[in-house]
Amino acid sequence: MRTRQACASSYDPGNTITGATDPRLSDVHAILVTHAHGDHLGAVILNQNPDAANAVCAGNFPSITTPNSVTAEIAAAKNSAVDANATLASFIGTKIAAVLGTPTAGCPGAGLANEVVLPRTSPCTGPLNSGAKRTVRLSSSNQGVQINGVTAEHPSDPPLTTLNDQLRTLLAANGVTAAQGFVITFTNGLRVYLSGDTGWTHEMDSILKSFFGVNLVVINISDSFVTGPPEAAFAISLIQPRAVIPSHANEVATTGGIVNSGTRTEQFIYLISELRLKHSDDVRNTPRSPRRVQAHIPLSGITMQFDGDAQCVAGCRR
C-alpha cells in the first residue's frame, strides 16, 4: 500500500517472505510489529518461489525455521527502524543482534514528534506502546509520517523456536506484553488503522473514529482468535472509515484475482456492501444521506495507492 510517498515500510512480516533477499522487498526503512506470534513476527522463512505456478498457498507450505525471526533478518539486512511495544522491541533487538553479532541501537526520538530520520546506516528498535507516537521522516523530506500505537485484544507470546534458555526465563518472568494495532497518518492526510490481531475494543468508536478520524482500515478477519467477518464488519460500522481492506483471512481467498465463493473474504465483502453509515455535514451538523464503505481486495504482488480521502487511485480491485 502506498500514498505516493517514498518511505518504504513493512507491517508484520510474517511467514510468507523468503528472507531478507526476497525479490519482492526493496528498501525497508521501517518495520511495524503488532505482536510476537510466529505468523506476525515471522517464525519461518518461505522455502518456495511464491510466483511459481505450483506454489502452495494454503496449509503446510514449504518453509525453514528461523531462530531469529523474519523481522530481525529483514531489519538486519535493510537497516530498518523497528517499532513495537517496549518489551517486544527489546526482544526483537536481541534477535537483530544475534544476526549481526553486534548490539542493536535504540531508535532516536527527536522533538515532540519522537522523530527518526531515514534511511539509516544500521538497524534500530524503538518502543511504541498504545497511546504513544513516533514519526519517521526521509532525509529528503521536510515532513514525516506519524505512527501511533493503539489497543488490541490479543495475546503476544513469541514462538518457542526463537527462544534460548535465557530468553525463556526472561519471558516467564516478564512476558512480551499484549498485542496492539497502529494508526499511521500520512502527509497527504490519509489515516490508516492497521488492526493486527484483535477482537472488539472500546477504542474503535472513541479513539479510532473520534480522535484519529481514521479513513482507511486494514482489518484481520480470520475468526476464532480474532474478529470474524460479521464481527469485523461491525467494527467497521463503529470506526466509520471510507474504505477497508480485509486481511489475515487464513484461507485461499482469491483465484486469478477473483474472490472465491464460500470464503470469509466473500462474506466480509458482502456485509460491508450492506453497511450504510450515517453521517452529517461537518460544519452545520446537517444529516446527509447514508454512505457506503468501499472494500478493496488485497492481491499478492499488487500495490494499492490511496489519496488523502482514502480513495484508491491505483492497484485496487473491488
JSON list of C-alpha atoms in Angstrom, two decimals, residues 195-287:
[
{"chain": "A", "resi": 195, "resn": "SER", "atom": "CA", "xyz": [-5.74, -3.71, 13.35]},
{"chain": "A", "resi": 196, "resn": "GLY", "atom": "CA", "xyz": [-3.28, -6.58, 13.72]},
{"chain": "A", "resi": 197, "resn": "ASP", "atom": "CA", "xyz": [-4.91, -9.49, 15.53]},
{"chain": "A", "resi": 198, "resn": "THR", "atom": "CA", "xyz": [-7.69, -8.16, 17.73]},
{"chain": "A", "resi": 199, "resn": "GLY", "atom": "CA", "xyz": [-11.23, -8.53, 18.94]},
{"chain": "A", "resi": 200, "resn": "TRP", "atom": "CA", "xyz": [-13.50, -5.59, 19.61]},
{"chain": "A", "resi": 201, "resn": "THR", "atom": "CA", "xyz": [-12.18, -2.69, 21.67]},
{"chain": "A", "resi": 202, "resn": "HIS", "atom": "CA", "xyz": [-13.88, 0.41, 23.08]},
{"chain": "A", "resi": 203, "resn": "GLU", "atom": "CA", "xyz": [-11.31, 2.46, 21.18]},
{"chain": "A", "resi": 204, "resn": "MET", "atom": "CA", "xyz": [-12.89, 1.61, 17.84]},
{"chain": "A", "resi": 205, "resn": "ASP", "atom": "CA", "xyz": [-15.51, 4.29, 18.29]},
{"chain": "A", "resi": 206, "resn": "SER", "atom": "CA", "xyz": [-13.88, 6.70, 20.75]},
{"chain": "A", "resi": 207, "resn": "ILE", "atom": "CA", "xyz": [-10.23, 6.77, 19.64]},
{"chain": "A", "resi": 208, "resn": "LEU", "atom": "CA", "xyz": [-10.11, 5.46, 16.07]},
{"chain": "A", "resi": 209, "resn": "LYS", "atom": "CA", "xyz": [-13.22, 7.31, 14.87]},
{"chain": "A", "resi": 210, "resn": "SER", "atom": "CA", "xyz": [-13.44, 10.39, 17.09]},
{"chain": "A", "resi": 211, "resn": "PHE", "atom": "CA", "xyz": [-9.78, 11.20, 17.82]},
{"chain": "A", "resi": 212, "resn": "PHE", "atom": "CA", "xyz": [-7.90, 10.00, 14.73]},
{"chain": "A", "resi": 213, "resn": "GLY", "atom": "CA", "xyz": [-10.72, 10.15, 12.19]},
{"chain": "A", "resi": 214, "resn": "VAL", "atom": "CA", "xyz": [-9.39, 7.00, 10.51]},
{"chain": "A", "resi": 215, "resn": "ASN", "atom": "CA", "xyz": [-10.49, 6.83, 6.86]},
{"chain": "A", "resi": 216, "resn": "LEU", "atom": "CA", "xyz": [-8.87, 3.53, 5.76]},
{"chain": "A", "resi": 217, "resn": "VAL", "atom": "CA", "xyz": [-8.84, 0.29, 7.76]},
{"chain": "A", "resi": 218, "resn": "VAL", "atom": "CA", "xyz": [-6.82, -2.89, 7.23]},
{"chain": "A", "resi": 219, "resn": "ILE", "atom": "CA", "xyz": [-8.59, -5.44, 9.44]},
{"chain": "A", "resi": 220, "resn": "ASN", "atom": "CA", "xyz": [-7.91, -9.11, 10.22]},
{"chain": "A", "resi": 221, "resn": "ILE", "atom": "CA", "xyz": [-10.92, -11.39, 9.71]},
{"chain": "A", "resi": 222, "resn": "SER", "atom": "CA", "xyz": [-9.79, -15.00, 10.32]},
{"chain": "A", "resi": 223, "resn": "ASP", "atom": "CA", "xyz": [-12.17, -15.65, 13.26]},
{"chain": "A", "resi": 224, "resn": "SER", "atom": "CA", "xyz": [-11.57, -17.93, 16.30]},
{"chain": "A", "resi": 225, "resn": "PHE", "atom": "CA", "xyz": [-8.54, -15.93, 17.53]},
{"chain": "A", "resi": 226, "resn": "VAL", "atom": "CA", "xyz": [-9.60, -12.54, 16.09]},
{"chain": "A", "resi": 227, "resn": "THR", "atom": "CA", "xyz": [-12.73, -10.91, 14.69]},
{"chain": "A", "resi": 228, "resn": "GLY", "atom": "CA", "xyz": [-14.55, -12.98, 12.11]},
{"chain": "A", "resi": 229, "resn": "PRO", "atom": "CA", "xyz": [-16.34, -11.42, 9.12]},
{"chain": "A", "resi": 230, "resn": "PRO", "atom": "CA", "xyz": [-19.56, -10.34, 10.94]},
{"chain": "A", "resi": 231, "resn": "GLU", "atom": "CA", "xyz": [-17.62, -9.05, 13.93]},
{"chain": "A", "resi": 232, "resn": "ALA", "atom": "CA", "xyz": [-15.11, -7.22, 11.73]},
{"chain": "A", "resi": 233, "resn": "ALA", "atom": "CA", "xyz": [-17.95, -5.66, 9.73]},
{"chain": "A", "resi": 234, "resn": "PHE", "atom": "CA", "xyz": [-19.49, -4.40, 12.98]},
{"chain": "A", "resi": 235, "resn": "ALA", "atom": "CA", "xyz": [-16.11, -2.94, 13.96]},
{"chain": "A", "resi": 236, "resn": "ILE", "atom": "CA", "xyz": [-16.12, -1.07, 10.65]},
{"chain": "A", "resi": 237, "resn": "SER", "atom": "CA", "xyz": [-19.57, 0.33, 11.48]},
{"chain": "A", "resi": 238, "resn": "LEU", "atom": "CA", "xyz": [-18.03, 1.74, 14.69]},
{"chain": "A", "resi": 239, "resn": "ILE", "atom": "CA", "xyz": [-14.88, 3.18, 13.08]},
{"chain": "A", "resi": 240, "resn": "GLN", "atom": "CA", "xyz": [-16.74, 4.52, 10.02]},
{"chain": "A", "resi": 241, "resn": "PRO", "atom": "CA", "xyz": [-13.86, 4.72, 7.52]},
{"chain": "A", "resi": 242, "resn": "ARG", "atom": "CA", "xyz": [-14.31, 5.41, 3.83]},
{"chain": "A", "resi": 243, "resn": "ALA", "atom": "CA", "xyz": [-12.56, 2.21, 2.76]},
{"chain": "A", "resi": 244, "resn": "VAL", "atom": "CA", "xyz": [-11.46, -1.13, 4.18]},
{"chain": "A", "resi": 245, "resn": "ILE", "atom": "CA", "xyz": [-9.04, -3.90, 3.20]},
{"chain": "A", "resi": 246, "resn": "PRO", "atom": "CA", "xyz": [-9.71, -7.37, 4.69]},
{"chain": "A", "resi": 247, "resn": "SER", "atom": "CA", "xyz": [-6.57, -9.28, 5.69]},
{"chain": "A", "resi": 248, "resn": "HIS", "atom": "CA", "xyz": [-5.33, -12.33, 7.63]},
{"chain": "A", "resi": 249, "resn": "ALA", "atom": "CA", "xyz": [-8.28, -14.44, 6.44]},
{"chain": "A", "resi": 250, "resn": "ASN", "atom": "CA", "xyz": [-6.29, -17.70, 6.76]},
{"chain": "A", "resi": 251, "resn": "GLU", "atom": "CA", "xyz": [-7.73, -19.09, 3.53]},
{"chain": "A", "resi": 252, "resn": "VAL", "atom": "CA", "xyz": [-7.23, -19.17, -0.22]},
{"chain": "A", "resi": 253, "resn": "ALA", "atom": "CA", "xyz": [-9.33, -16.05, -0.68]},
{"chain": "A", "resi": 254, "resn": "THR", "atom": "CA", "xyz": [-8.92, -15.48, -4.42]},
{"chain": "A", "resi": 255, "resn": "THR", "atom": "CA", "xyz": [-8.25, -17.37, -7.63]},
{"chain": "A", "resi": 256, "resn": "GLY", "atom": "CA", "xyz": [-7.00, -15.39, -10.61]},
{"chain": "A", "resi": 257, "resn": "GLY", "atom": "CA", "xyz": [-7.81, -12.18, -8.76]},
{"chain": "A", "resi": 258, "resn": "ILE", "atom": "CA", "xyz": [-11.45, -13.19, -8.17]},
{"chain": "A", "resi": 259, "resn": "VAL", "atom": "CA", "xyz": [-12.78, -13.75, -4.64]},
{"chain": "A", "resi": 260, "resn": "ASN", "atom": "CA", "xyz": [-13.59, -17.42, -4.05]},
{"chain": "A", "resi": 261, "resn": "SER", "atom": "CA", "xyz": [-17.14, -18.39, -3.16]},
{"chain": "A", "resi": 262, "resn": "GLY", "atom": "CA", "xyz": [-17.83, -19.52, 0.40]},
{"chain": "A", "resi": 263, "resn": "THR", "atom": "CA", "xyz": [-14.81, -17.74, 1.87]},
{"chain": "A", "resi": 264, "resn": "ARG", "atom": "CA", "xyz": [-14.59, -15.44, 4.86]},
{"chain": "A", "resi": 265, "resn": "THR", "atom": "CA", "xyz": [-13.40, -12.75, 2.48]},
{"chain": "A", "resi": 266, "resn": "GLU", "atom": "CA", "xyz": [-16.55, -13.07, 0.36]},
{"chain": "A", "resi": 267, "resn": "GLN", "atom": "CA", "xyz": [-18.75, -12.92, 3.45]},
{"chain": "A", "resi": 268, "resn": "PHE", "atom": "CA", "xyz": [-16.96, -9.85, 4.79]},
{"chain": "A", "resi": 269, "resn": "ILE", "atom": "CA", "xyz": [-17.23, -8.01, 1.47]},
{"chain": "A", "resi": 270, "resn": "TYR", "atom": "CA", "xyz": [-20.95, -8.74, 1.30]},
{"chain": "A", "resi": 271, "resn": "LEU", "atom": "CA", "xyz": [-21.51, -7.48, 4.86]},
{"chain": "A", "resi": 272, "resn": "ILE", "atom": "CA", "xyz": [-19.55, -4.32, 4.12]},
{"chain": "A", "resi": 273, "resn": "SER", "atom": "CA", "xyz": [-21.64, -3.74, 0.98]},
{"chain": "A", "resi": 274, "resn": "GLU", "atom": "CA", "xyz": [-24.75, -3.80, 3.18]},
{"chain": "A", "resi": 275, "resn": "LEU", "atom": "CA", "xyz": [-23.42, -1.15, 5.58]},
{"chain": "A", "resi": 276, "resn": "ARG", "atom": "CA", "xyz": [-24.98, 2.30, 5.39]},
{"chain": "A", "resi": 277, "resn": "LEU", "atom": "CA", "xyz": [-23.13, 4.74, 7.63]},
{"chain": "A", "resi": 278, "resn": "LYS", "atom": "CA", "xyz": [-24.97, 7.76, 8.97]},
{"chain": "A", "resi": 279, "resn": "HIS", "atom": "CA", "xyz": [-23.01, 10.99, 8.76]},
{"chain": "A", "resi": 280, "resn": "SER", "atom": "CA", "xyz": [-23.58, 14.73, 8.82]},
{"chain": "A", "resi": 281, "resn": "ASP", "atom": "CA", "xyz": [-22.16, 17.93, 7.43]},
{"chain": "A", "resi": 282, "resn": "ASP", "atom": "CA", "xyz": [-19.06, 18.75, 9.49]},
{"chain": "A", "resi": 283, "resn": "VAL", "atom": "CA", "xyz": [-19.94, 22.44, 9.78]},
{"chain": "A", "resi": 284, "resn": "ARG", "atom": "CA", "xyz": [-23.71, 22.57, 10.11]},
{"chain": "A", "resi": 285, "resn": "ASN", "atom": "CA", "xyz": [-24.19, 19.07, 11.57]},
{"chain": "A", "resi": 286, "resn": "THR", "atom": "CA", "xyz": [-26.89, 18.58, 8.96]},
{"chain": "A", "resi": 287, "resn": "PRO", "atom": "CA", "xyz": [-27.81, 14.91, 8.37]}
]
